[in-house]
Each structure stands twice: as C-alpha cells, then as structure tokens.
Coordinates of C-alpha atoms in Angstrom, one line a residue:
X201 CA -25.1 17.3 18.2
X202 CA -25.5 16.4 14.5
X203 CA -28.8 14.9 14.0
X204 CA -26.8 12.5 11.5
X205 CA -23.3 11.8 12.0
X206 CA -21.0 11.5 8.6
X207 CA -20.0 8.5 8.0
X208 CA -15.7 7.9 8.9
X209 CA -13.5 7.2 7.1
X210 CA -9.8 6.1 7.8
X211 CA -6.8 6.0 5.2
X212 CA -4.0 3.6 5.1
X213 CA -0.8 5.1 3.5
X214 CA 3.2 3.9 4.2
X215 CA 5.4 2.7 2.0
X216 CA 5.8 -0.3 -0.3
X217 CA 5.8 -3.6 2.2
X218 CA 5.5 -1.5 5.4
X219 CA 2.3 -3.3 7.0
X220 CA -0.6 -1.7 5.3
X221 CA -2.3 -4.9 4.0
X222 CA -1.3 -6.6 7.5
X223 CA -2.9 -3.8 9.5
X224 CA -6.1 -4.1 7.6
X225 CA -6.4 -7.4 7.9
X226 CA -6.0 -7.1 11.4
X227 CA -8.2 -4.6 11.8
X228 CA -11.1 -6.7 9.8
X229 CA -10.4 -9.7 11.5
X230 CA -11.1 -7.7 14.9
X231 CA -13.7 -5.8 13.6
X232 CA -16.7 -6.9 16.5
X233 CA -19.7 -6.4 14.4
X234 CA -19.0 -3.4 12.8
X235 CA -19.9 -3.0 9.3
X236 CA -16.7 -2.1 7.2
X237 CA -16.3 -1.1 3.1
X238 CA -12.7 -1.4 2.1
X239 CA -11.2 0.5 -1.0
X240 CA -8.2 -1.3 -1.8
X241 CA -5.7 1.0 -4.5
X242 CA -3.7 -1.6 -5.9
X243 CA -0.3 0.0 -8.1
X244 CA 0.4 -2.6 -10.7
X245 CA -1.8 -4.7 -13.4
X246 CA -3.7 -7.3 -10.6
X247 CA -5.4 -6.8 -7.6
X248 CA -3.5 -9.1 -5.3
X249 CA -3.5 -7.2 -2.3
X250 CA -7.6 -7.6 -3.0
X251 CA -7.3 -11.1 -3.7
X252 CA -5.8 -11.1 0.0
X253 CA -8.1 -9.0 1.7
X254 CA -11.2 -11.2 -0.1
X255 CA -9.8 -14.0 2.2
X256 CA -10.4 -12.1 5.6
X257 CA -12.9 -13.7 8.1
X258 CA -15.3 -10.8 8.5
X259 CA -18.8 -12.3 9.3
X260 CA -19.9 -12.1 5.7
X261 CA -20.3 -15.1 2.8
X262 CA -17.5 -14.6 -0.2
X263 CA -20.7 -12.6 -2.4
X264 CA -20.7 -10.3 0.6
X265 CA -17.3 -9.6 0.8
X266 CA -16.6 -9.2 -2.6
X267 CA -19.4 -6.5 -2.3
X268 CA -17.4 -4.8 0.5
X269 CA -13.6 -4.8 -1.1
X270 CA -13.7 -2.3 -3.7
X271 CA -10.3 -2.4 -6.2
X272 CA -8.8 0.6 -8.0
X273 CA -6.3 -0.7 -10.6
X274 CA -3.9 0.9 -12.5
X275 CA -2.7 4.0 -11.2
X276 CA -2.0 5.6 -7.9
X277 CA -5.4 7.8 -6.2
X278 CA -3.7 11.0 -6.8
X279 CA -3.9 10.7 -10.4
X280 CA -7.1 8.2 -11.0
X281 CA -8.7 9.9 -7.9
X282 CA -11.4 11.6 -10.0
X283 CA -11.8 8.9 -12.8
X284 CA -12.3 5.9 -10.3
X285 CA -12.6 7.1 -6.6
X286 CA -15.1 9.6 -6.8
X287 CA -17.9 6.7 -8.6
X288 CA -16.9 4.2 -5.7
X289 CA -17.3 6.7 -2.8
X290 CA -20.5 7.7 -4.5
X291 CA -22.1 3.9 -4.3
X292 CA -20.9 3.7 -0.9
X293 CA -22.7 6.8 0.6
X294 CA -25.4 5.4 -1.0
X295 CA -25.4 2.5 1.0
X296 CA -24.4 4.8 4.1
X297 CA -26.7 3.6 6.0
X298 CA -25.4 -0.5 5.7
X299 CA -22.0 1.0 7.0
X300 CA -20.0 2.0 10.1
X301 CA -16.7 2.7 8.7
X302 CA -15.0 2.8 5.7
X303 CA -10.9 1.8 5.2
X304 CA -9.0 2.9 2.0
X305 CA -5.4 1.1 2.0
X306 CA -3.8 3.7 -0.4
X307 CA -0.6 2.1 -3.0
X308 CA 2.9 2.2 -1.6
X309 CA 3.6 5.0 -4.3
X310 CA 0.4 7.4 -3.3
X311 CA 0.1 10.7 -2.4
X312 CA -2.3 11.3 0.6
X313 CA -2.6 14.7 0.7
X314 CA -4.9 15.0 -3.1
X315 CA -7.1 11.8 -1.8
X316 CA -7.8 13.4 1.3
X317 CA -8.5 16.8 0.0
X318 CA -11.3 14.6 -2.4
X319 CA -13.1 14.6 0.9
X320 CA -13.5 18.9 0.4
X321 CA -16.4 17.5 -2.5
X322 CA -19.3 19.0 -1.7
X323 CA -20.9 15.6 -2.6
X324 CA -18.7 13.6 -0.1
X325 CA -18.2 15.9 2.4
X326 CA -21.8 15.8 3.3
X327 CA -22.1 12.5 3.9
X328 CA -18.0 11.5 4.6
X329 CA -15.4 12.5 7.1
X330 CA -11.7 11.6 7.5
X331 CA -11.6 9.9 10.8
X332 CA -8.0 10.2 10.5
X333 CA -5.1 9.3 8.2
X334 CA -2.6 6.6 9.4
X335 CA 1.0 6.2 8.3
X336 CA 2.3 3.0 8.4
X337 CA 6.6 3.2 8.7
X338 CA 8.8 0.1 7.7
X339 CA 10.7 0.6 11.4
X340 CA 13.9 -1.4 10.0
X341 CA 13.9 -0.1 6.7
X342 CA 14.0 3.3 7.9
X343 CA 17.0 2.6 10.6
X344 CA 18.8 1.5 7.5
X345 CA 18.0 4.9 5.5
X346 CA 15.7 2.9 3.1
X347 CA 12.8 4.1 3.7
X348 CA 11.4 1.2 2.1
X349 CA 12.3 -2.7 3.4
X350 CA 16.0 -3.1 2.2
X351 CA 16.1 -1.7 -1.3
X352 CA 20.1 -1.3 -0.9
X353 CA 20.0 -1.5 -5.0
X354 CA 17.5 2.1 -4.6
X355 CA 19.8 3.7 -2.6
X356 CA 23.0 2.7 -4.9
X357 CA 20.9 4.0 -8.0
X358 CA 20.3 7.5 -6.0
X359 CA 24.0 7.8 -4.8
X360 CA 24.5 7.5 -9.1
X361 CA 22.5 10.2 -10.1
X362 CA 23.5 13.5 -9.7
X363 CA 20.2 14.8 -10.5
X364 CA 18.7 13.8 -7.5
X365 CA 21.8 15.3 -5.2
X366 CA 21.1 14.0 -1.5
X367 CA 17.5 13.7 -1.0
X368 CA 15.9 10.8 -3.3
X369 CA 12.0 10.4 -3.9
X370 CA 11.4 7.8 -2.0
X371 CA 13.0 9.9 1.2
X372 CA 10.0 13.1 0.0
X373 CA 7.2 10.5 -0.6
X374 CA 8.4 8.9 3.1
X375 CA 8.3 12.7 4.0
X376 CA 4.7 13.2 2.5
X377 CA 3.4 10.5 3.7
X378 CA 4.1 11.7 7.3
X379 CA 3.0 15.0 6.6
X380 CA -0.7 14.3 5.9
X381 CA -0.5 11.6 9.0
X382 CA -2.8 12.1 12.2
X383 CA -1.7 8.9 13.6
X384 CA 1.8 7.7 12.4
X385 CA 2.4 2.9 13.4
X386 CA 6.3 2.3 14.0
X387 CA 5.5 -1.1 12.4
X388 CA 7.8 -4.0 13.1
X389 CA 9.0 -3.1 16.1
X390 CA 10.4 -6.8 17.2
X391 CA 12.9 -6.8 14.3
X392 CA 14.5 -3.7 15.4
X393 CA 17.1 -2.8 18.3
X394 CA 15.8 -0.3 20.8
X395 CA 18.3 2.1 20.1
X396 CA 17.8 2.2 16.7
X397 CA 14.2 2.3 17.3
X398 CA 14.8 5.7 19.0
X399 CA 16.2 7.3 16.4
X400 CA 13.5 6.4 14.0
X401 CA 11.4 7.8 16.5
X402 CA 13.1 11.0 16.1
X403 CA 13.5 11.3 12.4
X404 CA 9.8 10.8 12.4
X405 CA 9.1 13.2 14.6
X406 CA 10.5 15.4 12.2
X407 CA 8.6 15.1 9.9
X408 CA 5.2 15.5 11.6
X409 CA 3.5 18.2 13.6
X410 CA 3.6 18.3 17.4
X411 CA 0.1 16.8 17.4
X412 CA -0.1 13.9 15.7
X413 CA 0.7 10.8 17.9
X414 CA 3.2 8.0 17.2
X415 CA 2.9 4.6 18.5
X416 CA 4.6 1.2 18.1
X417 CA 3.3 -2.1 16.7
X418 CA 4.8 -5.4 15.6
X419 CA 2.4 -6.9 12.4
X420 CA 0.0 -4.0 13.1
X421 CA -1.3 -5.6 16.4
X422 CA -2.9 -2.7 17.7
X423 CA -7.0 -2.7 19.3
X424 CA -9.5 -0.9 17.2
X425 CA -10.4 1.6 20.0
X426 CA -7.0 3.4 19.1
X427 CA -7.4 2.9 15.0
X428 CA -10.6 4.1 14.7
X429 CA -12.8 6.6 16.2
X430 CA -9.8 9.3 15.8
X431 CA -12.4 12.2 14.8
X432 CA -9.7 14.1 13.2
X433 CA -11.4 15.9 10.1
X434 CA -8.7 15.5 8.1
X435 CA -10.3 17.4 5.0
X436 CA -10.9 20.5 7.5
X437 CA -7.3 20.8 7.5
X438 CA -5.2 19.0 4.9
X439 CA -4.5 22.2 2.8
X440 CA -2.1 24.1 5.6
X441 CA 0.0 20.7 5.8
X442 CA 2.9 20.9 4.0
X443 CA 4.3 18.3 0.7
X444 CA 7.1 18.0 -1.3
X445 CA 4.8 17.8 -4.3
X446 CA 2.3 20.4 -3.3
X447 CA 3.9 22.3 -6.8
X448 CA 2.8 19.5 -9.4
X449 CA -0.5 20.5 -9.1
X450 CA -0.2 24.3 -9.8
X451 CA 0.3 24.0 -13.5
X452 CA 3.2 21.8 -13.4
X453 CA 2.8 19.2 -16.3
X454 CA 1.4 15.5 -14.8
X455 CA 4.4 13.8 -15.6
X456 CA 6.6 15.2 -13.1
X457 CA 5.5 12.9 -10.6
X458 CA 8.1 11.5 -8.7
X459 CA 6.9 8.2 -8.5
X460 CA 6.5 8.0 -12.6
X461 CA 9.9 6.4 -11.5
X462 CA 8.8 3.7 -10.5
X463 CA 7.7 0.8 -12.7
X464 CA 4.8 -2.1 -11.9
X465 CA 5.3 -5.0 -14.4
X466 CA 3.4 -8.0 -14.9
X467 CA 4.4 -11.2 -15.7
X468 CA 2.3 -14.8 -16.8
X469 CA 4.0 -18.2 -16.2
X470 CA 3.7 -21.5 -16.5
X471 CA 3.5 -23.9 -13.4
X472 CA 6.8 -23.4 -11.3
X473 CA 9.3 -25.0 -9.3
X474 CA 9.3 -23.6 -5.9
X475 CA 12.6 -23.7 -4.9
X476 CA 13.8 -22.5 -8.1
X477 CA 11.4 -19.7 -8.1
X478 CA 12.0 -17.9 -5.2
X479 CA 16.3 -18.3 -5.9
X480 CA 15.3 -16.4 -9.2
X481 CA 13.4 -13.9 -7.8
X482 CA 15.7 -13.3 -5.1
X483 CA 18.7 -12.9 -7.6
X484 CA 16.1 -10.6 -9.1
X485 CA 15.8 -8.6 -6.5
X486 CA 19.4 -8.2 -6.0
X487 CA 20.3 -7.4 -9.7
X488 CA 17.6 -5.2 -10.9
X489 CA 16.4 -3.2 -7.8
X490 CA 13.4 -4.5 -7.4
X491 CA 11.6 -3.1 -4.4
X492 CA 8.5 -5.7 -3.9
X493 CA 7.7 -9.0 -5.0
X494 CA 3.8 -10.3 -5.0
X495 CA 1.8 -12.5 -6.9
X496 CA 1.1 -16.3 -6.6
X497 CA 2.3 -19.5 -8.2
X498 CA 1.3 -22.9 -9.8
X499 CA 3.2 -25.2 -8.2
X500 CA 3.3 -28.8 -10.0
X501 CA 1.6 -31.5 -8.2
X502 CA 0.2 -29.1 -6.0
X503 CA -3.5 -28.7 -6.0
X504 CA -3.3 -25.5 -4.2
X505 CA -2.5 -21.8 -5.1
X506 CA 1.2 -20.4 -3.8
X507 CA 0.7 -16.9 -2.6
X508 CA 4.3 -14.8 -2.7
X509 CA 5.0 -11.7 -1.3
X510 CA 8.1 -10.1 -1.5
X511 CA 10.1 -6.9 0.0
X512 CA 13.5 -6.6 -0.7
X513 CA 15.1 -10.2 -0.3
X514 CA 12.2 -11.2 2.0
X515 CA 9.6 -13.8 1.0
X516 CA 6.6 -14.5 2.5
X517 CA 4.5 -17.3 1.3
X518 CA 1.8 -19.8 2.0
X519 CA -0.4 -21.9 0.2
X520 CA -3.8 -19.8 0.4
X521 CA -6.5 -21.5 -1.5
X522 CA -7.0 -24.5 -3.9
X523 CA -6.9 -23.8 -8.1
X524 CA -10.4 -23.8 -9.2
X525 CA -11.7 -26.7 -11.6
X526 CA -11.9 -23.8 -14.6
X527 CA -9.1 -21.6 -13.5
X528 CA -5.6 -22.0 -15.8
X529 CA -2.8 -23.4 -13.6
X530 CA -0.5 -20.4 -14.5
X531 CA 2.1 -18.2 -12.5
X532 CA 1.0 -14.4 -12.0
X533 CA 3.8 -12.0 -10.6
X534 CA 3.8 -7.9 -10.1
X535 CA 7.4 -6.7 -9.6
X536 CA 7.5 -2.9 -8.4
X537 CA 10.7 -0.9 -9.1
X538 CA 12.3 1.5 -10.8
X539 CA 13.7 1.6 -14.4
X540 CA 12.5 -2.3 -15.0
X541 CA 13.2 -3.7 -18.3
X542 CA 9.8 -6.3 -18.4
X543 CA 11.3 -8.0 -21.4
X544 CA 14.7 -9.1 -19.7
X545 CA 13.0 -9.9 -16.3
X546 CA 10.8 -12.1 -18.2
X547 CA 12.8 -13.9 -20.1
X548 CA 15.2 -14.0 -17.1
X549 CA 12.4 -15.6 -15.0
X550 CA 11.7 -17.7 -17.7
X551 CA 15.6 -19.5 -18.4
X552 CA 16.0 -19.6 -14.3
X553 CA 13.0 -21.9 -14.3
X554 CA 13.7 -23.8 -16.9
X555 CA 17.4 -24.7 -16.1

C-alpha cells in the first residue's frame, strides 16, 4: 500500500458536440462531496464551454468555482500542452491535498495520446495518475459515417479531395481518440435505432483493444462509481497504443497536424433577433460546413443572456443568466469548421440580421 496515493485524474476526449461538456456537468452535479478541479481546453477564441461549466451546482460560491475551472484557450493540448498545461497541473498538485479528483475535458480537435503521455513528467507523475481516459462517441453521427453530429457538408468536402482518398481526418482523429480510451460512452443512445446501435458497437470495437469496456448512455447519465475510480495508469502504458499521428512528432514539421484543418472563428454582434439568428446560422451551417455552433446572444428586450449551442443543424438554447449592469449587450459566436472564410461569414451574419 502507498503510504500516499497519487492524486487521479480522468480525461474527457470525443468529438466536436458528442457529450463531453454534458458528461461533466453530470458528473459535477453528482459529485457527493468530492472535491473536483476541472481543466476545461476550449478550441476557439472564448471559453464558453467554461462559461458553462462555471454555472454547475457543485457545493461551492461562484469565487470558489472560478478557482476550480481552469481554461486553456487557444490551441488544442497536444500543441500548448507544455506552454499552458504543465503551469496549471503544477498549482493543482500544490493544492493536492484540497482535491479528490481532477477532470480535463480535452477540445473536440485534441489528441489524447501527447496529453496523457504529459503524465510520464517526473514532476506530475509523482504526485498524478490517469484514472483512466474516457471517449465520448456521437452514437448517431457515427451510424451516419460522420463521425461528428451530421457534418453531411465534411463528408461532401472529403469525397472532393483526392488527396485524402477514402479515409478523412476526422475518421483518424475518431480512430485516435479510441485508441488512447480505457472506457469508451456510446453517447445518445435514445436517438438511435438498435440496429444501428449495434453496428456502431462494432466499428468501435475496432478500434479499441479487447480490454477496454464500452458502455451506453443517453446525455451522459451514467453513476460516478463507473466514471471514476477506473485505476487504469494510463501513463504506464500510453506509449504501446497505437495513433494515426504517432509520426508528427518524430521530426515531422508541426504543421502537419490534421486538425490545422479545421478553423475556430470568432465573431462580435450587436443585440439579435432570435428567430432570425438561429435561420442564419442554420443556413450557415448548411452552406459553409460548419461543424459546431456556440456562443450566446443579446436578445432585444430581453434582460437575460441567450446561450446557443450548435452541432450540425442542431440548436440548443436557453436563457442562462441575466446581462450584468456593466457588461456590453453584444452577440459572441465561435463557429468551428474547416476552410472558413471569417470575413464572409461575418458579413453574412451581419446582412441576415439586418434584413
């Protein structure tokens, strides 16, 4: 028996709009008194998926929690890992002994093999573990050959480009993501058919090695007891699972990154119809392959704050807190994609909502 057990750790990883945020919310919400640090990787400019997580009932006033959601902007953790990750881990074994767990929701676009090798630092490894690594997979989107919620417009682009012959980067990121997984969430179960959730079943399966289990879930409903508490060491054996982009790290230049691909724009508005909002940013979607959607929204007359999320031609949205008395009544949106033209879709934005 170690006389002082390392403090776990559990990463989030899955693909844009597959659950992640959900699940951790869930699993805060349910958290029965223990003491949890979250390290939310946001890819884009703003820290919304913070700005959701701040709201979570976990036990502690809004100075607390701020204290406990940790945001790395800009940049996906295999390429900021060591310029932002290793100073935040470093404050947070410090205050090891205030902790029980700590949950790192990793960006849509990240690669979880580098992160979880950061735990081989001699500096975190002897105060950290990886309790596991859990993949979160959009159940629907993968029936449809997606990979990510309905980005139809992705799959058109890949079908296109003859560089990329039959296997896209979103289908070796899906793969990757699997392939560092010790416990891999069939998310959204209830909004697939059984048969079809079979065969996701088995195109998962192979994908991952005989050991690591695979369970089901509908909005990442799922008790802590099977979350946390894995014990699986990642770190102690992340280097014999295999990646797609195990390469771009032996002397390949940086840029080859598949996911330099993909583009996070942001854009500032002025207060918005609803109704015309969400039509523009569902036409959007449809003309400029636009894989997610989030931000919030002004909305005139309306004293609160419009949260939007957006996957594919799905919007979620809900009125989540009330404008400050300082705070500039202004539309913020990210839009994640690949090859987006931030001039057009802001001007775009900007004729739709004044028509």
């Amino acid at each position: 028996m170690k006389t002082l057990a390392k403090l776990p750790v559990t990463i989030v990883t899955g693909f844009l709009g597959s659950g992640k945020t959900t699940l951790l919310r869930h699993m805060l919400d349910n958290a029965q008194g223990r003491r949890i640090a979250v390290i939310v990787n946001e890819f884009g400019e703003l820290g919304i998926d913070g700005e959701i997580l701040k709201q979570c009932s976990i036990g502690c006033t809004e100075e607390e929690a701020v204290g406990r959601v940790f945001e790395l902007a800009n940049g996906c953790l295999c390429c900021t890992v060591q310029e932002e990750f290793f100073p935040v881990m470093r404050e947070l074994v410090a205050r090891r002994g205030d902790l029980d767990h700590i949950l790192i929701e990793t960006s849509g676009l990240a690669l979880p093999k580098p992160l979880v090798q950061a735990f081989q630092w001699p500096e975190i490894r002897s105060a950290c573990t990886v309790d596991a690594v859990i993949t979160v997979v959009d159940s629907p989107a993968v029936a449809a050959g997606t990979f990510a919620a309905f980005p139809d417009q992705v799959d058109a682009q890949r079908k296109l480009d003859p560089n990329l012959d039959h296997e896209s980067p979103l289908h070796e990121l899906f793969a990757d993501q699997l392939s560092s997984a010790d416990l891999v969430i069939l998310n959204k179960t209830d909004l697939i058919a059984p048969e079809d959730l079979a065969k996701v079943r088995l195109e998962v399966a192979e994908e991952l090695p005989p050991a690591v289990k695979v369970i089901e879930a509908s909005s990442g409903r799922l008790p802590l007891d099977v979350l946390l508490g894995l014990g699986a060491g990642s770190e102690e054996h992340i280097d014999s699972r295999h990646s797609h982009h195990d390469h771009h790290h032996d002397g390949d230049d940086h840029d080859d990154h598949d996911h330099d691909a993909f583009d996070s724009i942001s854009i500032d508005l002025p207060q918005a119809d609803e109704s015309l909002l969400l039509d523009a940013l569902t036409q959007l979607v449809v003309k400029h392959g636009i894989l997610r959607v989030k931000g919030f929204a002004a909305i005139p007359n309306k004293p609160m704050r419009l949260l939007v999320q957006g996957v594919g031609t799905r919007f979620d949205k809900h009125f989540d807190r009330a404008w400050g008395a300082d705070e500039p009544r202004i539309t913020r949106l990210v839009l994640i994609g690949q090859e987006l033209d931030a001039a057009l879709l802001e001007s775009t934005l900007r004729a739709a909502l004044t028509a």
